[in-house]
PDB file of C-alpha atoms in Angstrom:
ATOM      1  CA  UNK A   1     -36.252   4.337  11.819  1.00  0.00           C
ATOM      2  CA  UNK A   2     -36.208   1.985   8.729  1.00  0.00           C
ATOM      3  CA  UNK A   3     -38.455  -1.254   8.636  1.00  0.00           C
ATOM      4  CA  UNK A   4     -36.149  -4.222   8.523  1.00  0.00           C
ATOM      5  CA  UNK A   5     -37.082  -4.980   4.870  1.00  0.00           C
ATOM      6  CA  UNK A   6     -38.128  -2.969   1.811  1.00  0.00           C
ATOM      7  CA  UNK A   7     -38.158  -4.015  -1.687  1.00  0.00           C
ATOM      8  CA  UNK A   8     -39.798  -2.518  -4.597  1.00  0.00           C
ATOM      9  CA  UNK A   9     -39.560  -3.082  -8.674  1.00  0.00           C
ATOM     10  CA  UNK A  10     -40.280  -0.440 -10.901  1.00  0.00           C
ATOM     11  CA  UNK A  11     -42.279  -0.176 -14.504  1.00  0.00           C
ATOM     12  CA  UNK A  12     -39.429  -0.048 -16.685  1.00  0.00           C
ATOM     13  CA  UNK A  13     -41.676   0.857 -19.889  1.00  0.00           C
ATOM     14  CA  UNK A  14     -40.916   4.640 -20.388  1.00  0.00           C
ATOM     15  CA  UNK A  15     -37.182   4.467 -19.020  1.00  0.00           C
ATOM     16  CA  UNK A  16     -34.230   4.416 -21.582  1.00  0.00           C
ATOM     17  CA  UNK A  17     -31.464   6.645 -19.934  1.00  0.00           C
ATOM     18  CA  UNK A  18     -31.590   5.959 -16.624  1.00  0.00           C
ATOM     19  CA  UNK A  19     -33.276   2.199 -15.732  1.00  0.00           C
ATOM     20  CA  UNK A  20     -34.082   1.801 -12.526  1.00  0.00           C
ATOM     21  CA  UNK A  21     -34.707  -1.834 -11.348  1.00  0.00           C
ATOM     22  CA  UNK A  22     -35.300  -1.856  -7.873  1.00  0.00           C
ATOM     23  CA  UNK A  23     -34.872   0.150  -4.911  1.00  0.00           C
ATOM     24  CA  UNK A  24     -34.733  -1.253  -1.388  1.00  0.00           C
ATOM     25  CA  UNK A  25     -33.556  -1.201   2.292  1.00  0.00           C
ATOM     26  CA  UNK A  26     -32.566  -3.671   5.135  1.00  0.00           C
ATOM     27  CA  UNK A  27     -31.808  -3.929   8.814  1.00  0.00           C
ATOM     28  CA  UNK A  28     -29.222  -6.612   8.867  1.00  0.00           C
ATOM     29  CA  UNK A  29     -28.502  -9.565  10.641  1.00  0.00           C
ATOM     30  CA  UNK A  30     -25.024  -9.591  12.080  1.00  0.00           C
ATOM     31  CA  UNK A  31     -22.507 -11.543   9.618  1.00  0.00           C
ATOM     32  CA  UNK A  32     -25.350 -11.335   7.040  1.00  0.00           C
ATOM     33  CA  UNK A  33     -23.133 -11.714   3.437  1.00  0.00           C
ATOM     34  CA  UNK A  34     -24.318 -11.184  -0.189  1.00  0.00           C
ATOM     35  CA  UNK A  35     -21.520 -12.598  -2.522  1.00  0.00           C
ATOM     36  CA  UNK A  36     -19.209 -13.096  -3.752  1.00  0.00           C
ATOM     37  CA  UNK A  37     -21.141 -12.337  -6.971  1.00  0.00           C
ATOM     38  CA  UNK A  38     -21.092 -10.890 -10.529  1.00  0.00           C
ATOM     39  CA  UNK A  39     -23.844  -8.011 -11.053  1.00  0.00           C
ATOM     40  CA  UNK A  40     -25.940  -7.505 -14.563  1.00  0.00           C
ATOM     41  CA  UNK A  41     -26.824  -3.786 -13.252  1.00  0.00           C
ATOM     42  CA  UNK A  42     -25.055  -1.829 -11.461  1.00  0.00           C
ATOM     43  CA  UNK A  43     -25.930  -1.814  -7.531  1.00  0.00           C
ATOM     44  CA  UNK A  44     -25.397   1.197  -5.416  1.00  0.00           C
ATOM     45  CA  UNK A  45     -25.537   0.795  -1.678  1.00  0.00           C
ATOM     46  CA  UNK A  46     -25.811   3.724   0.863  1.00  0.00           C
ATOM     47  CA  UNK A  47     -25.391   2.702   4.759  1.00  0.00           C
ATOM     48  CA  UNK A  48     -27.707   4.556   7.339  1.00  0.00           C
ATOM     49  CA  UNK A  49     -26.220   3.099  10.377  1.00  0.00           C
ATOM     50  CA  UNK A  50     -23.450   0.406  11.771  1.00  0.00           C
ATOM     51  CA  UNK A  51     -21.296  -1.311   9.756  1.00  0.00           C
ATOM     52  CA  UNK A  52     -20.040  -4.027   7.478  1.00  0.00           C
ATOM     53  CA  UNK A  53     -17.541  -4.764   5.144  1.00  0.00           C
ATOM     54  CA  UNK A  54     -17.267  -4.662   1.421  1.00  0.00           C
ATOM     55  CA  UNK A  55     -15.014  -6.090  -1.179  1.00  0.00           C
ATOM     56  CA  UNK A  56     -14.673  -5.865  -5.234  1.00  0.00           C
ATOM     57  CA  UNK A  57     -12.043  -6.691  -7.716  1.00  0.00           C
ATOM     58  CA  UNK A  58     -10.908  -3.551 -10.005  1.00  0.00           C
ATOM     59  CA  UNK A  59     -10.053  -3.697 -13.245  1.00  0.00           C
ATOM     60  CA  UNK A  60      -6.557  -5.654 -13.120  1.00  0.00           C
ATOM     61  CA  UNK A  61      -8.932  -8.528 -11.564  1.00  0.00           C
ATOM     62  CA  UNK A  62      -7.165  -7.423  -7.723  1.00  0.00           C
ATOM     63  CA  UNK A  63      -9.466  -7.541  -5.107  1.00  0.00           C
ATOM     64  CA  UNK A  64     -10.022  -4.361  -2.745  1.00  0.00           C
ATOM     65  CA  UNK A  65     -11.290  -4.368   0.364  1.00  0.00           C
ATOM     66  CA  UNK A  66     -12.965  -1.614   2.584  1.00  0.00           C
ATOM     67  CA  UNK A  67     -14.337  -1.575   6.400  1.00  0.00           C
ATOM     68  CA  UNK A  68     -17.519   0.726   5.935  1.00  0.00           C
ATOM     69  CA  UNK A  69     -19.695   2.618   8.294  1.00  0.00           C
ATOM     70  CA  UNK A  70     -22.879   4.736   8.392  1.00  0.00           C
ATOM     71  CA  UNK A  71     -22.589   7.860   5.323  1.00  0.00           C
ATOM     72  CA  UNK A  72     -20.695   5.627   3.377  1.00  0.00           C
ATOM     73  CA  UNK A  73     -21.598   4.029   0.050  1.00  0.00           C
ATOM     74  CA  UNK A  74     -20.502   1.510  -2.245  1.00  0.00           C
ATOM     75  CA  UNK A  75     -21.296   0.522  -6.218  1.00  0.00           C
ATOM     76  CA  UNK A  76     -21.093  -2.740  -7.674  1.00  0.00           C
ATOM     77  CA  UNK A  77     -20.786  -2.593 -11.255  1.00  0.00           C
ATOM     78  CA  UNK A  78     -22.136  -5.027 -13.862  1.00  0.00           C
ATOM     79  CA  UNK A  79     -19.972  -7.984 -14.648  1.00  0.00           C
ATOM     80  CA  UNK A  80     -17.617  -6.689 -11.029  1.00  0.00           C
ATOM     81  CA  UNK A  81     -17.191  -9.289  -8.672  1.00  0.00           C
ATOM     82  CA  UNK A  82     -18.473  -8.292  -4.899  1.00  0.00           C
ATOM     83  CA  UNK A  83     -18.844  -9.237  -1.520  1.00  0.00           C
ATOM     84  CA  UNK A  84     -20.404  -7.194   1.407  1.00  0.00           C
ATOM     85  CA  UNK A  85     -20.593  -8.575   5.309  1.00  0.00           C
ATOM     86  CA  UNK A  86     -22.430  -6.729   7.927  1.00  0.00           C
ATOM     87  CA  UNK A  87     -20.533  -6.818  11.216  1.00  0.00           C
ATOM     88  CA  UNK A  88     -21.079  -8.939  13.797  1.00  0.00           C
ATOM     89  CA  UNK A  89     -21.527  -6.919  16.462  1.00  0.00           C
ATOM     90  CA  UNK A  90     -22.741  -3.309  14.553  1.00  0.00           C
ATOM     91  CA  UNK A  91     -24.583  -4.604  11.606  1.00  0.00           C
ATOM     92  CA  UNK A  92     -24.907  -2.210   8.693  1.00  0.00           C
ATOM     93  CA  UNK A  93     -28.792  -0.787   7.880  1.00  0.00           C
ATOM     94  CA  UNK A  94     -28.614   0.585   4.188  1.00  0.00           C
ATOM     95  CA  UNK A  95     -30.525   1.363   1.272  1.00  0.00           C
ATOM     96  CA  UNK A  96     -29.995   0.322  -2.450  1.00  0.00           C
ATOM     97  CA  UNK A  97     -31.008   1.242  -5.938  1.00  0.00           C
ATOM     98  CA  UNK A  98     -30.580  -0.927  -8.676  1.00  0.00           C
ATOM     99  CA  UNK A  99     -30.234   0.855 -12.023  1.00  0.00           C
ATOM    100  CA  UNK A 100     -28.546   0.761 -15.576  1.00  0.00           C
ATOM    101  CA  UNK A 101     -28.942   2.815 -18.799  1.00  0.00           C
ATOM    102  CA  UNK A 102     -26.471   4.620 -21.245  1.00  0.00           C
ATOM    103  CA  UNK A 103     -25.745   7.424 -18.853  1.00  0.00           C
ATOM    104  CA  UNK A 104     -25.369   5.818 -15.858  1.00  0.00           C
ATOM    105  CA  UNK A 105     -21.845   4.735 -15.577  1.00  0.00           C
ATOM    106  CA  UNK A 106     -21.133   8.658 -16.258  1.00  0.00           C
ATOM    107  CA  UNK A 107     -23.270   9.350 -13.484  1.00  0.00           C
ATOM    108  CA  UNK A 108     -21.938   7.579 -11.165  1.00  0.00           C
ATOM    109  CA  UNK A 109     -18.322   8.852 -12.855  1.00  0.00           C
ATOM    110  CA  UNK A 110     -19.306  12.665 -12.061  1.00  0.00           C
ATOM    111  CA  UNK A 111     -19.783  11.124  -8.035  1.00  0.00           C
ATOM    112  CA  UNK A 112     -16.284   9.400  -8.176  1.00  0.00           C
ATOM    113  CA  UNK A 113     -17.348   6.140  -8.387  1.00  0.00           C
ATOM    114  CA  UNK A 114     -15.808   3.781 -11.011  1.00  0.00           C
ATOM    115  CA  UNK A 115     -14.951   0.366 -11.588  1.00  0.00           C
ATOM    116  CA  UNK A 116     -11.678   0.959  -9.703  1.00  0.00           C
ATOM    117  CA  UNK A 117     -13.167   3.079  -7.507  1.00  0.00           C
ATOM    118  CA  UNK A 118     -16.221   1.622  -5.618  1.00  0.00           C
ATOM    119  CA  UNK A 119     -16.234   3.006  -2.399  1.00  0.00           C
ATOM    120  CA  UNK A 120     -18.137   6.541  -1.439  1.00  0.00           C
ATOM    121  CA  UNK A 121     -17.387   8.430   1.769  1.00  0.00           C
ATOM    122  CA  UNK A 122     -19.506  11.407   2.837  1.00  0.00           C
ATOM    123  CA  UNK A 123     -17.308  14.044   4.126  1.00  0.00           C
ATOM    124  CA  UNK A 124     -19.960  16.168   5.940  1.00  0.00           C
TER     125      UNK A 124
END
């Protein structure tokens, strides 16, 4: 089982691809929100357990909104406006990484995860 808080920043000195900021993970509260808010990094969120809610505009500046539970994921990219809620009665538990660098937005391409496509669903 996951502590209710972990946060950790990294030594960014010999990074230049692939910049990781901070990793971390949380027990919620229920209702606990983060947003709405505008990224510098992109922000990838992976949920262990429960469930919350998560919304981001896309590209054409519409906002999308997804009900989210345990092996799902979702990115907020830099400059992306977002909003995530943990329920009230289930609340999410997740993990995060923080990260940036000239490859990452490919990365997180290869995975299906874009801009206009924020939201990751494990299958099995």
């Amino acid at each position: 089982m996951l502590p209710n808080n972990n946060f950790f920043t990294l030594n960014q000195e010999e990074l230049v691809d692939l910049k990781i900021y901070q990793v971390g993970s949380e027990r919620c509260e229920p209702n606990k929100s983060y947003g709405p808010i505008k990224r510098n990094h992109y922000l990838f969120h992976y949920i262990y357990q429960g469930k919350g809610h998560f919304e981001y505009t896309n590209a054409k500046g519409e906002v999308i909104s997804a009900a989210l539970t345990e092996n799902c994921g979702f990115l907020c990219s830099p400059d992306q406006v977002c909003t995530y809620i943990a329920d009230k009665d289930d609340p999410w538990v997740y993990a995060w990484v923080e990260l940036d660098g000239i490859h990452v937005s490919r990365y997180f391409a290869n995975a299906g995860l874009t801009y206009d496509f924020a939201v990751f669903r494990l299958n099995n």
